[in-house]
Amino acid sequence: MSKPFMSQDEKVTSNAALADELEALNSIYSPDTLILQGVSSTEVTAALRLPDLPFSFLVSFPSDYPTNAPPTITGTQSTGDSGRGEGEVAVSVLRDVLGRVWIPGQVCLFDLVEEAGPLLQQQHTKHHYGTAQDHTADVAHRSASPIIPERVEHDLISDAASSNIAPPPWALSEPLTFNKSTFIARACHVSTLPEAMDSVSHLLSTNKKVAAATHNITAWRIKTTNAQTGTATTIQDSDDDGESAAGGRLLHLMQLMDVWNVIVVVTRWYGGVKLGPDRFRLINSVAREALVSGGFAKEEGEKTKGKARGKK
């Protein structure tokens, strides 16, 4: 006798893209970022909670997501301590961002969280400051910058970088999860070594999830020409950030791809399972995707998944 209804786990497993996306989001942010709510023969519903916001949203995934149809933001699941009407505004913002980031055939929740999160944080803070003056101290406490772990306060971080430079126009890879570790790569154009260091400083001091990751492996290749003498100067280096030999391998990939004036950051959140040599393959895989999606390297016949987009 055939089974009339699949369990939630079975349904998500049958949609590999959604299963991977759920695992990646809950690994990068918090375990309750995306929680399944219900399953039918035509859709999967889930609750989506963006970091540091009081409300959560109900999201519906059609059975052919992400091939032919995007998810749908159906409303708020919980409004928490948000003000009157704030949930409706948040849903509108989320739907607008979703319309911009969704591309047929590509998962989109990571892009949605990354782009909508700052907008909703700004809206939430503005709402509380404008309509609830007596809660000013509480708002200030909840929106205070987190303390960055000492492990990431290395020499790439400068005290003034986060406030003195604009957010670098990072090109991102899609999150890649393997044996409970998740990898994401970022790449952006740089012209000088100080610019490269400032880009990493800005990322670590403004993105607390990246700053708290297990490793942020970086590599850069910069070529400059003296305007007066015409002499060319090249700078190539890398930083393992505790992932032994990973920086050198990342730099070697950039050399093979012949990319210049670019810095690449590969972030890894360790999930408790050692990957052995596989970690180098995964690091280079997301790095390659970010470099190609950002237009820094063109590889014939390679189909890219990502797109260049500015991030904080």
Coordinates of C-alpha atoms in Angstrom, one line a residue:
M1 CA 0.0 0.0 0.0
S2 CA 1.4 3.4 -1.0
K3 CA 2.2 6.0 1.7
P4 CA -0.4 8.8 1.3
F5 CA 1.7 11.5 3.0
M6 CA 5.4 12.0 3.4
S7 CA 7.0 13.2 6.6
Q8 CA 8.7 16.6 6.8
D9 CA 12.1 15.0 6.7
E10 CA 11.2 12.9 3.7
K11 CA 9.8 15.9 1.9
V12 CA 12.8 18.1 2.4
T13 CA 15.2 15.2 1.6
S14 CA 13.3 14.8 -1.7
N15 CA 14.1 18.5 -2.5
A16 CA 17.9 18.5 -2.2
A17 CA 18.2 22.2 -2.8
L18 CA 15.9 23.1 0.0
A19 CA 17.5 20.6 2.3
D20 CA 20.9 22.0 1.7
E21 CA 19.6 25.6 2.1
L22 CA 18.0 24.7 5.4
E23 CA 21.2 23.2 6.7
A24 CA 23.4 26.0 5.6
L25 CA 21.2 28.8 7.0
N26 CA 20.9 27.1 10.4
S27 CA 24.6 26.6 10.5
I28 CA 25.6 30.1 9.5
Y29 CA 23.0 32.0 11.7
S30 CA 21.2 30.2 14.5
P31 CA 19.5 26.7 14.6
D32 CA 16.1 28.3 14.5
T33 CA 16.6 30.5 11.4
L34 CA 14.6 28.2 9.2
I35 CA 12.2 25.8 10.9
L36 CA 9.8 23.5 9.0
Q37 CA 6.1 24.0 9.8
G38 CA 4.2 21.8 7.5
V39 CA 4.2 19.7 4.4
S40 CA 1.7 18.9 1.7
S41 CA 1.9 17.4 -1.8
T42 CA 2.4 20.8 -3.4
E43 CA 4.4 22.9 -0.9
V44 CA 6.6 23.0 2.2
T45 CA 5.9 25.8 4.7
A46 CA 8.6 27.1 7.1
A47 CA 9.2 29.8 9.7
L48 CA 12.0 32.2 8.8
R49 CA 13.6 34.3 11.6
L50 CA 16.2 36.9 10.6
P51 CA 19.0 37.5 13.1
D52 CA 18.3 40.0 15.9
L53 CA 14.8 40.8 14.9
P54 CA 11.7 40.3 17.1
F55 CA 9.4 38.9 14.4
S56 CA 9.5 35.7 12.2
F57 CA 7.9 35.1 8.8
L58 CA 5.9 32.3 7.3
V59 CA 7.4 31.1 4.0
S60 CA 5.9 28.7 1.4
F61 CA 8.1 26.7 -0.9
P62 CA 6.4 25.2 -4.0
S63 CA 7.3 21.7 -5.0
D64 CA 9.4 22.9 -8.0
Y65 CA 11.5 25.4 -5.9
P66 CA 14.0 26.6 -6.9
T67 CA 13.8 25.4 -10.6
N68 CA 10.6 27.2 -11.7
A69 CA 9.1 29.1 -8.8
P70 CA 10.3 31.3 -5.9
P71 CA 9.2 31.0 -2.3
T72 CA 6.3 33.1 -1.1
I73 CA 6.3 35.3 2.0
T74 CA 2.7 34.6 3.3
G75 CA 2.9 36.8 6.4
T76 CA 4.3 37.0 9.9
Q77 CA 4.4 34.0 12.2
S78 CA 5.2 36.1 15.3
T79 CA 5.6 39.8 15.8
G80 CA 7.4 39.6 19.2
D81 CA 7.8 43.0 20.8
S82 CA 7.5 44.9 17.5
G83 CA 5.3 48.0 17.3
R84 CA 1.8 48.3 15.8
G85 CA 1.9 47.8 12.0
E86 CA 5.7 47.0 12.0
G87 CA 5.1 43.4 11.0
E88 CA 3.1 44.4 7.9
V89 CA 5.9 46.8 6.9
A90 CA 8.5 44.0 7.4
V91 CA 6.6 41.6 5.2
S92 CA 6.4 44.2 2.5
V93 CA 10.2 44.8 2.7
L94 CA 10.9 41.1 2.6
R95 CA 8.7 40.6 -0.4
D96 CA 10.4 43.4 -2.2
V97 CA 13.9 42.1 -1.5
L98 CA 12.8 38.6 -2.5
G99 CA 11.6 39.9 -5.9
R100 CA 15.1 41.3 -6.5
V101 CA 17.3 38.4 -5.4
W102 CA 15.4 35.4 -6.7
I103 CA 16.8 33.9 -10.0
P104 CA 15.1 30.8 -11.5
G105 CA 17.1 27.7 -10.7
Q106 CA 19.0 29.2 -7.8
V107 CA 18.2 29.1 -4.1
C108 CA 17.8 32.5 -2.6
L109 CA 17.2 32.5 1.2
F110 CA 20.8 33.3 2.0
D111 CA 20.7 36.4 -0.3
L112 CA 17.3 37.3 1.2
V113 CA 18.6 37.2 4.8
E114 CA 21.8 39.1 3.9
E115 CA 20.0 41.9 2.0
A116 CA 16.8 42.2 4.0
G117 CA 18.4 41.9 7.4
P118 CA 20.0 45.3 7.5
L119 CA 16.9 47.0 6.0
L120 CA 14.7 45.5 8.6
Q121 CA 17.1 46.3 11.4
Q122 CA 17.1 49.9 10.3
Q123 CA 13.3 49.9 10.1
H124 CA 12.9 48.3 13.5
T125 CA 15.3 50.8 15.2
K126 CA 13.7 53.7 13.5
H127 CA 10.2 52.6 14.5
H128 CA 11.2 52.2 18.2
Y129 CA 13.1 55.5 18.3
G130 CA 10.2 57.3 16.6
T131 CA 7.2 55.9 18.5
A132 CA 8.6 54.5 21.8
Q133 CA 11.0 57.1 23.3
D134 CA 10.7 55.5 26.8
H135 CA 12.3 52.3 25.4
T136 CA 15.4 54.1 24.2
A137 CA 17.7 52.3 26.6
D138 CA 16.4 48.9 25.7
V139 CA 16.7 49.5 22.0
A140 CA 20.3 50.7 22.4
H141 CA 21.1 47.6 24.4
R142 CA 19.6 45.2 21.8
S143 CA 21.3 47.0 18.8
A144 CA 24.7 47.3 20.4
S145 CA 27.6 45.8 18.5
P146 CA 28.6 42.4 19.7
I147 CA 32.1 41.7 21.1
I148 CA 34.2 40.1 18.5
P149 CA 36.0 37.0 19.8
E150 CA 39.8 37.5 20.4
R151 CA 40.6 34.8 17.8
V152 CA 39.6 37.1 14.9
E153 CA 41.1 40.3 16.3
H154 CA 44.3 39.8 14.3
D155 CA 46.4 42.2 12.3
L156 CA 43.9 42.5 9.5
I157 CA 41.6 44.6 11.7
S158 CA 42.2 48.3 11.9
D159 CA 40.3 50.4 14.5
A160 CA 39.1 53.0 11.9
A161 CA 38.4 50.7 9.0
S162 CA 34.8 50.0 9.7
S163 CA 33.8 53.6 10.0
N164 CA 36.0 55.2 7.4
I165 CA 35.3 53.1 4.3
A166 CA 32.2 52.2 2.3
P167 CA 31.1 48.6 2.3
P168 CA 33.2 46.7 -0.2
P169 CA 31.2 45.4 -3.3
W170 CA 31.7 41.7 -2.4
A171 CA 30.8 39.0 -5.0
L172 CA 29.5 36.0 -3.0
S173 CA 29.4 32.3 -3.7
E174 CA 26.4 30.3 -2.6
P175 CA 26.8 28.7 0.9
L176 CA 28.2 25.1 0.6
T177 CA 27.6 22.7 3.4
F178 CA 29.4 19.4 3.8
N179 CA 29.5 17.1 6.8
K180 CA 28.2 19.9 9.0
S181 CA 30.8 22.5 7.9
T182 CA 29.6 25.4 5.9
F183 CA 31.7 27.5 3.5
I184 CA 31.1 30.9 1.8
A185 CA 33.5 32.8 -0.3
R186 CA 33.6 36.6 -1.0
A187 CA 35.8 38.4 -3.6
C188 CA 36.2 42.0 -4.4
H189 CA 38.4 44.3 -6.5
V190 CA 41.3 46.1 -4.7
S191 CA 44.0 48.3 -6.0
T192 CA 46.4 48.5 -3.1
L193 CA 47.4 46.4 -0.1
P194 CA 45.8 48.9 2.4
E195 CA 42.6 48.7 0.4
A196 CA 42.7 44.9 0.6
M197 CA 43.3 45.0 4.4
D198 CA 40.5 47.6 4.9
S199 CA 38.1 45.4 3.0
V200 CA 38.7 42.5 5.3
S201 CA 38.7 44.7 8.4
H202 CA 35.3 46.1 7.3
L203 CA 33.9 42.7 6.8
L204 CA 35.0 41.3 10.2
S205 CA 34.0 44.4 12.1
T206 CA 30.5 44.7 10.6
N207 CA 29.4 41.1 10.1
K208 CA 29.3 39.3 13.4
K209 CA 28.6 35.9 11.9
V210 CA 31.7 36.1 9.8
A211 CA 33.8 37.5 12.6
A212 CA 32.7 34.6 14.9
A213 CA 33.3 31.9 12.2
T214 CA 35.9 29.2 12.8
H215 CA 38.2 30.4 10.0
N216 CA 38.4 33.3 7.5
I217 CA 41.0 32.3 5.0
T218 CA 42.2 35.1 2.8
A219 CA 44.4 35.5 -0.3
W220 CA 45.2 38.5 -2.5
R221 CA 47.1 39.4 -5.7
I222 CA 47.7 43.0 -6.5
K223 CA 49.6 44.5 -9.4
T224 CA 50.4 48.2 -9.6
T225 CA 52.4 50.4 -12.0
N226 CA 54.4 53.4 -11.1
A227 CA 53.0 56.3 -13.2
Q228 CA 56.4 58.0 -13.4
T229 CA 58.8 55.1 -14.0
G230 CA 56.4 52.5 -15.5
T231 CA 57.8 49.9 -13.1
A232 CA 55.3 47.2 -12.2
T233 CA 55.0 46.0 -8.6
T234 CA 53.2 42.8 -7.6
I235 CA 52.0 41.7 -4.1
Q236 CA 50.8 38.2 -3.5
D237 CA 50.1 36.7 0.0
S238 CA 47.6 34.8 2.0
D239 CA 46.4 34.2 5.6
D240 CA 45.4 30.7 6.8
D241 CA 43.6 32.0 9.9
G242 CA 44.2 28.7 11.6
E243 CA 43.3 26.5 8.7
S244 CA 46.8 25.1 8.0
A245 CA 47.9 25.4 4.3
A246 CA 44.5 26.7 3.2
G247 CA 45.7 30.2 2.4
G248 CA 48.5 29.0 0.2
R249 CA 46.2 26.7 -1.7
L250 CA 43.7 29.6 -2.2
L251 CA 46.5 31.8 -3.5
H252 CA 47.6 29.0 -5.9
L253 CA 44.0 28.9 -7.2
M254 CA 44.1 32.6 -7.9
Q255 CA 47.4 32.1 -9.8
L256 CA 46.0 29.3 -11.9
M257 CA 43.0 31.5 -12.7
D258 CA 45.3 34.5 -13.5
V259 CA 43.3 37.0 -11.4
W260 CA 44.8 40.2 -10.3
N261 CA 43.8 43.1 -8.1
V262 CA 41.4 40.9 -6.1
I263 CA 41.1 39.8 -2.5
V264 CA 39.2 36.6 -1.6
V265 CA 37.9 35.6 1.8
V266 CA 36.6 32.1 2.4
T267 CA 34.6 31.8 5.6
R268 CA 34.2 28.4 7.3
W269 CA 31.9 27.5 10.1
Y270 CA 33.2 24.2 11.6
G271 CA 30.4 21.7 12.4
G272 CA 32.3 19.2 14.5
V273 CA 33.3 16.7 11.8
K274 CA 36.9 16.8 10.5
L275 CA 37.0 16.9 6.7
G276 CA 40.6 16.1 6.1
P277 CA 41.9 17.0 2.6
D278 CA 38.3 17.5 1.4
R279 CA 38.3 21.0 3.1
F280 CA 40.8 22.3 0.5
R281 CA 38.5 21.2 -2.4
L282 CA 35.5 22.9 -0.7
I283 CA 37.4 26.1 0.0
N284 CA 38.7 26.3 -3.6
S285 CA 35.2 25.4 -4.9
V286 CA 33.4 28.4 -3.3
A287 CA 36.4 30.7 -4.0
R288 CA 36.3 29.8 -7.7
E289 CA 32.5 30.5 -7.8
A290 CA 33.0 33.9 -6.2
L291 CA 35.8 34.9 -8.5
V292 CA 33.8 33.9 -11.6
S293 CA 30.5 35.3 -10.5
G294 CA 32.2 38.6 -9.7
G295 CA 33.6 38.8 -13.2
F296 CA 37.2 38.6 -12.0
A297 CA 37.9 35.4 -14.1
K298 CA 36.1 34.0 -17.1
E299 CA 36.2 30.3 -17.5
E300 CA 34.8 28.9 -20.8
G301 CA 31.9 26.6 -20.4
E302 CA 31.6 27.2 -16.6
K303 CA 28.1 27.9 -15.5
T304 CA 28.1 30.2 -12.5
K305 CA 25.5 30.1 -9.7
G306 CA 26.1 33.5 -8.0
K307 CA 26.0 37.1 -9.0
A308 CA 28.0 40.1 -7.8
R309 CA 26.2 42.0 -5.1
G310 CA 27.3 44.6 -2.5
K311 CA 27.2 43.4 1.1
K312 CA 28.0 44.9 4.4

